[in-house]
């Protein structure tokens, strides 16, 4: 039993090493299974620090309602593409911007948006309770047929955002444990704030954007559309 655990641990570490060595160029694509990258980056940048399963983090894709007054706070602080709020007594909320592609299969319309939004929510870790990280990937409506379209994330943006979120979790909850912070390839500036370059020239359609309608879209950097 003990030896199979050691083998499983070795296998896990090998997989993490392989994922680490993946070139960023290979991540400049959209893959239908992009959600796997969210899980992988959580493993690489956060979970490998823990050996106790009760300390591990679990990622769940779900839309969890936000505390009342959340949108008002966001509007007061919308000058940065990453916003972190701690709501008493124990809730942590991270709003993260990303460049995202949307594809409407109904009318074969597709567009990119530099104001894609992911909302992460969790609670302060405590003993005997699993650490769940909920993420909601915001939708946009198709301009032509008004269907609500789920986002397709670029793999490089998924990696960047998850590194950033893991870093925030380490800084918020484990600052006394000397965990290594996720490394950013661009050392001259903080990669967390540099999203994939945008060639889109169209304006942002607030009426079609879930984040705009609900009051937590990233709005102040007008160069992003
Ligand atoms: Zn459509
Ligand atoms: Zn918006």
JSON list of N, CA and C in Angstrom, two decimals, residues 12-47:
[
{"chain": "A", "resi": 12, "resn": "UNK", "atom": "N", "xyz": [2.32, 11.72, -10.06]},
{"chain": "A", "resi": 12, "resn": "UNK", "atom": "CA", "xyz": [1.74, 13.07, -9.95]},
{"chain": "A", "resi": 12, "resn": "UNK", "atom": "C", "xyz": [2.81, 14.13, -10.18]},
{"chain": "A", "resi": 13, "resn": "UNK", "atom": "N", "xyz": [3.97, 13.95, -9.51]},
{"chain": "A", "resi": 13, "resn": "UNK", "atom": "CA", "xyz": [5.06, 14.91, -9.65]},
{"chain": "A", "resi": 13, "resn": "UNK", "atom": "C", "xyz": [5.56, 14.96, -11.10]},
{"chain": "A", "resi": 14, "resn": "UNK", "atom": "N", "xyz": [5.61, 13.80, -11.77]},
{"chain": "A", "resi": 14, "resn": "UNK", "atom": "CA", "xyz": [6.05, 13.77, -13.17]},
{"chain": "A", "resi": 14, "resn": "UNK", "atom": "C", "xyz": [5.09, 14.57, -14.04]},
{"chain": "A", "resi": 15, "resn": "UNK", "atom": "N", "xyz": [3.78, 14.38, -13.82]},
{"chain": "A", "resi": 15, "resn": "UNK", "atom": "CA", "xyz": [2.77, 15.10, -14.60]},
{"chain": "A", "resi": 15, "resn": "UNK", "atom": "C", "xyz": [2.90, 16.62, -14.39]},
{"chain": "A", "resi": 16, "resn": "UNK", "atom": "N", "xyz": [3.13, 17.00, -13.14]},
{"chain": "A", "resi": 16, "resn": "UNK", "atom": "CA", "xyz": [3.27, 18.43, -12.83]},
{"chain": "A", "resi": 16, "resn": "UNK", "atom": "C", "xyz": [4.50, 18.98, -13.54]},
{"chain": "A", "resi": 17, "resn": "UNK", "atom": "N", "xyz": [5.61, 18.21, -13.53]},
{"chain": "A", "resi": 17, "resn": "UNK", "atom": "CA", "xyz": [6.84, 18.64, -14.20]},
{"chain": "A", "resi": 17, "resn": "UNK", "atom": "C", "xyz": [6.61, 18.79, -15.70]},
{"chain": "A", "resi": 18, "resn": "UNK", "atom": "N", "xyz": [5.88, 17.84, -16.29]},
{"chain": "A", "resi": 18, "resn": "UNK", "atom": "CA", "xyz": [5.59, 17.92, -17.73]},
{"chain": "A", "resi": 18, "resn": "UNK", "atom": "C", "xyz": [4.77, 19.17, -18.05]},
{"chain": "A", "resi": 19, "resn": "UNK", "atom": "N", "xyz": [3.78, 19.44, -17.22]},
{"chain": "A", "resi": 19, "resn": "UNK", "atom": "CA", "xyz": [2.94, 20.63, -17.45]},
{"chain": "A", "resi": 19, "resn": "UNK", "atom": "C", "xyz": [3.75, 21.91, -17.30]},
{"chain": "A", "resi": 20, "resn": "UNK", "atom": "N", "xyz": [4.69, 21.89, -16.35]},
{"chain": "A", "resi": 20, "resn": "UNK", "atom": "CA", "xyz": [5.57, 23.05, -16.14]},
{"chain": "A", "resi": 20, "resn": "UNK", "atom": "C", "xyz": [6.42, 23.34, -17.38]},
{"chain": "A", "resi": 21, "resn": "UNK", "atom": "N", "xyz": [6.86, 22.28, -18.08]},
{"chain": "A", "resi": 21, "resn": "UNK", "atom": "CA", "xyz": [7.80, 22.48, -19.18]},
{"chain": "A", "resi": 21, "resn": "UNK", "atom": "C", "xyz": [7.10, 22.89, -20.48]},
{"chain": "A", "resi": 22, "resn": "UNK", "atom": "N", "xyz": [5.78, 22.93, -20.48]},
{"chain": "A", "resi": 22, "resn": "UNK", "atom": "CA", "xyz": [5.04, 23.31, -21.68]},
{"chain": "A", "resi": 22, "resn": "UNK", "atom": "C", "xyz": [5.38, 24.75, -22.06]},
{"chain": "A", "resi": 23, "resn": "UNK", "atom": "N", "xyz": [5.74, 24.95, -23.31]},
{"chain": "A", "resi": 23, "resn": "UNK", "atom": "CA", "xyz": [6.14, 26.27, -23.77]},
{"chain": "A", "resi": 23, "resn": "UNK", "atom": "C", "xyz": [4.91, 27.19, -23.85]},
{"chain": "A", "resi": 24, "resn": "UNK", "atom": "N", "xyz": [5.14, 28.48, -23.57]},
{"chain": "A", "resi": 24, "resn": "UNK", "atom": "CA", "xyz": [4.03, 29.43, -23.62]},
{"chain": "A", "resi": 24, "resn": "UNK", "atom": "C", "xyz": [3.45, 29.55, -25.02]},
{"chain": "A", "resi": 25, "resn": "UNK", "atom": "N", "xyz": [4.30, 29.32, -26.05]},
{"chain": "A", "resi": 25, "resn": "UNK", "atom": "CA", "xyz": [3.82, 29.39, -27.43]},
{"chain": "A", "resi": 25, "resn": "UNK", "atom": "C", "xyz": [2.68, 28.38, -27.65]},
{"chain": "A", "resi": 26, "resn": "UNK", "atom": "N", "xyz": [2.85, 27.21, -27.05]},
{"chain": "A", "resi": 26, "resn": "UNK", "atom": "CA", "xyz": [1.84, 26.17, -27.20]},
{"chain": "A", "resi": 26, "resn": "UNK", "atom": "C", "xyz": [0.54, 26.51, -26.47]},
{"chain": "A", "resi": 27, "resn": "UNK", "atom": "N", "xyz": [0.62, 27.50, -25.61]},
{"chain": "A", "resi": 27, "resn": "UNK", "atom": "CA", "xyz": [-0.59, 27.88, -24.87]},
{"chain": "A", "resi": 27, "resn": "UNK", "atom": "C", "xyz": [-1.35, 29.01, -25.57]},
{"chain": "A", "resi": 28, "resn": "UNK", "atom": "N", "xyz": [-0.80, 29.50, -26.72]},
{"chain": "A", "resi": 28, "resn": "UNK", "atom": "CA", "xyz": [-1.45, 30.60, -27.43]},
{"chain": "A", "resi": 28, "resn": "UNK", "atom": "C", "xyz": [-2.60, 30.10, -28.30]},
{"chain": "A", "resi": 29, "resn": "UNK", "atom": "N", "xyz": [-3.30, 29.14, -27.84]},
{"chain": "A", "resi": 29, "resn": "UNK", "atom": "CA", "xyz": [-4.38, 28.56, -28.62]},
{"chain": "A", "resi": 29, "resn": "UNK", "atom": "C", "xyz": [-5.59, 28.38, -27.72]},
{"chain": "A", "resi": 30, "resn": "UNK", "atom": "N", "xyz": [-6.72, 28.12, -28.36]},
{"chain": "A", "resi": 30, "resn": "UNK", "atom": "CA", "xyz": [-7.91, 27.77, -27.58]},
{"chain": "A", "resi": 30, "resn": "UNK", "atom": "C", "xyz": [-8.15, 26.28, -27.77]},
{"chain": "A", "resi": 31, "resn": "UNK", "atom": "N", "xyz": [-8.31, 25.59, -26.70]},
{"chain": "A", "resi": 31, "resn": "UNK", "atom": "CA", "xyz": [-8.54, 24.17, -26.77]},
{"chain": "A", "resi": 31, "resn": "UNK", "atom": "C", "xyz": [-9.93, 23.93, -26.18]},
{"chain": "A", "resi": 32, "resn": "UNK", "atom": "N", "xyz": [-10.71, 23.03, -26.76]},
{"chain": "A", "resi": 32, "resn": "UNK", "atom": "CA", "xyz": [-12.08, 22.83, -26.24]},
{"chain": "A", "resi": 32, "resn": "UNK", "atom": "C", "xyz": [-12.10, 22.44, -24.76]},
{"chain": "A", "resi": 33, "resn": "UNK", "atom": "N", "xyz": [-11.01, 21.82, -24.32]},
{"chain": "A", "resi": 33, "resn": "UNK", "atom": "CA", "xyz": [-10.94, 21.41, -22.92]},
{"chain": "A", "resi": 33, "resn": "UNK", "atom": "C", "xyz": [-10.14, 22.39, -22.08]},
{"chain": "A", "resi": 34, "resn": "UNK", "atom": "N", "xyz": [-10.32, 23.68, -22.34]},
{"chain": "A", "resi": 34, "resn": "UNK", "atom": "CA", "xyz": [-9.50, 24.67, -21.64]},
{"chain": "A", "resi": 34, "resn": "UNK", "atom": "C", "xyz": [-9.70, 24.63, -20.13]},
{"chain": "A", "resi": 35, "resn": "UNK", "atom": "N", "xyz": [-10.84, 24.12, -19.68]},
{"chain": "A", "resi": 35, "resn": "UNK", "atom": "CA", "xyz": [-11.08, 24.10, -18.23]},
{"chain": "A", "resi": 35, "resn": "UNK", "atom": "C", "xyz": [-10.04, 23.21, -17.52]},
{"chain": "A", "resi": 36, "resn": "UNK", "atom": "N", "xyz": [-9.50, 22.21, -18.24]},
{"chain": "A", "resi": 36, "resn": "UNK", "atom": "CA", "xyz": [-8.46, 21.37, -17.63]},
{"chain": "A", "resi": 36, "resn": "UNK", "atom": "C", "xyz": [-7.27, 22.21, -17.18]},
{"chain": "A", "resi": 37, "resn": "UNK", "atom": "N", "xyz": [-6.98, 23.26, -17.97]},
{"chain": "A", "resi": 37, "resn": "UNK", "atom": "CA", "xyz": [-5.81, 24.10, -17.66]},
{"chain": "A", "resi": 37, "resn": "UNK", "atom": "C", "xyz": [-6.02, 24.82, -16.33]},
{"chain": "A", "resi": 38, "resn": "UNK", "atom": "N", "xyz": [-7.26, 25.18, -16.04]},
{"chain": "A", "resi": 38, "resn": "UNK", "atom": "CA", "xyz": [-7.54, 25.80, -14.73]},
{"chain": "A", "resi": 38, "resn": "UNK", "atom": "C", "xyz": [-7.12, 24.83, -13.61]},
{"chain": "A", "resi": 39, "resn": "UNK", "atom": "N", "xyz": [-7.50, 23.55, -13.75]},
{"chain": "A", "resi": 39, "resn": "UNK", "atom": "CA", "xyz": [-7.16, 22.56, -12.72]},
{"chain": "A", "resi": 39, "resn": "UNK", "atom": "C", "xyz": [-5.65, 22.34, -12.65]},
{"chain": "A", "resi": 40, "resn": "UNK", "atom": "N", "xyz": [-5.01, 22.22, -13.83]},
{"chain": "A", "resi": 40, "resn": "UNK", "atom": "CA", "xyz": [-3.56, 21.96, -13.86]},
{"chain": "A", "resi": 40, "resn": "UNK", "atom": "C", "xyz": [-2.78, 23.08, -13.20]},
{"chain": "A", "resi": 41, "resn": "UNK", "atom": "N", "xyz": [-3.14, 24.30, -13.52]},
{"chain": "A", "resi": 41, "resn": "UNK", "atom": "CA", "xyz": [-2.41, 25.44, -12.95]},
{"chain": "A", "resi": 41, "resn": "UNK", "atom": "C", "xyz": [-2.62, 25.53, -11.44]},
{"chain": "A", "resi": 42, "resn": "UNK", "atom": "N", "xyz": [-3.80, 25.12, -10.97]},
{"chain": "A", "resi": 42, "resn": "UNK", "atom": "CA", "xyz": [-4.03, 25.08, -9.52]},
{"chain": "A", "resi": 42, "resn": "UNK", "atom": "C", "xyz": [-3.08, 24.08, -8.86]},
{"chain": "A", "resi": 43, "resn": "UNK", "atom": "N", "xyz": [-2.88, 22.93, -9.55]},
{"chain": "A", "resi": 43, "resn": "UNK", "atom": "CA", "xyz": [-1.95, 21.92, -9.03]},
{"chain": "A", "resi": 43, "resn": "UNK", "atom": "C", "xyz": [-0.52, 22.44, -9.01]},
{"chain": "A", "resi": 44, "resn": "UNK", "atom": "N", "xyz": [-0.10, 23.02, -10.14]},
{"chain": "A", "resi": 44, "resn": "UNK", "atom": "CA", "xyz": [1.29, 23.45, -10.30]},
{"chain": "A", "resi": 44, "resn": "UNK", "atom": "C", "xyz": [1.64, 24.59, -9.34]},
{"chain": "A", "resi": 45, "resn": "UNK", "atom": "N", "xyz": [0.73, 25.52, -9.19]},
{"chain": "A", "resi": 45, "resn": "UNK", "atom": "CA", "xyz": [1.07, 26.74, -8.47]},
{"chain": "A", "resi": 45, "resn": "UNK", "atom": "C", "xyz": [0.62, 26.79, -7.02]},
{"chain": "A", "resi": 46, "resn": "UNK", "atom": "N", "xyz": [-0.26, 25.86, -6.63]},
{"chain": "A", "resi": 46, "resn": "UNK", "atom": "CA", "xyz": [-0.73, 25.91, -5.25]},
{"chain": "A", "resi": 46, "resn": "UNK", "atom": "C", "xyz": [-0.72, 24.54, -4.57]},
{"chain": "A", "resi": 47, "resn": "UNK", "atom": "N", "xyz": [-1.41, 23.57, -5.14]},
{"chain": "A", "resi": 47, "resn": "UNK", "atom": "CA", "xyz": [-1.63, 22.30, -4.42]},
{"chain": "A", "resi": 47, "resn": "UNK", "atom": "C", "xyz": [-0.38, 21.48, -4.17]}
]
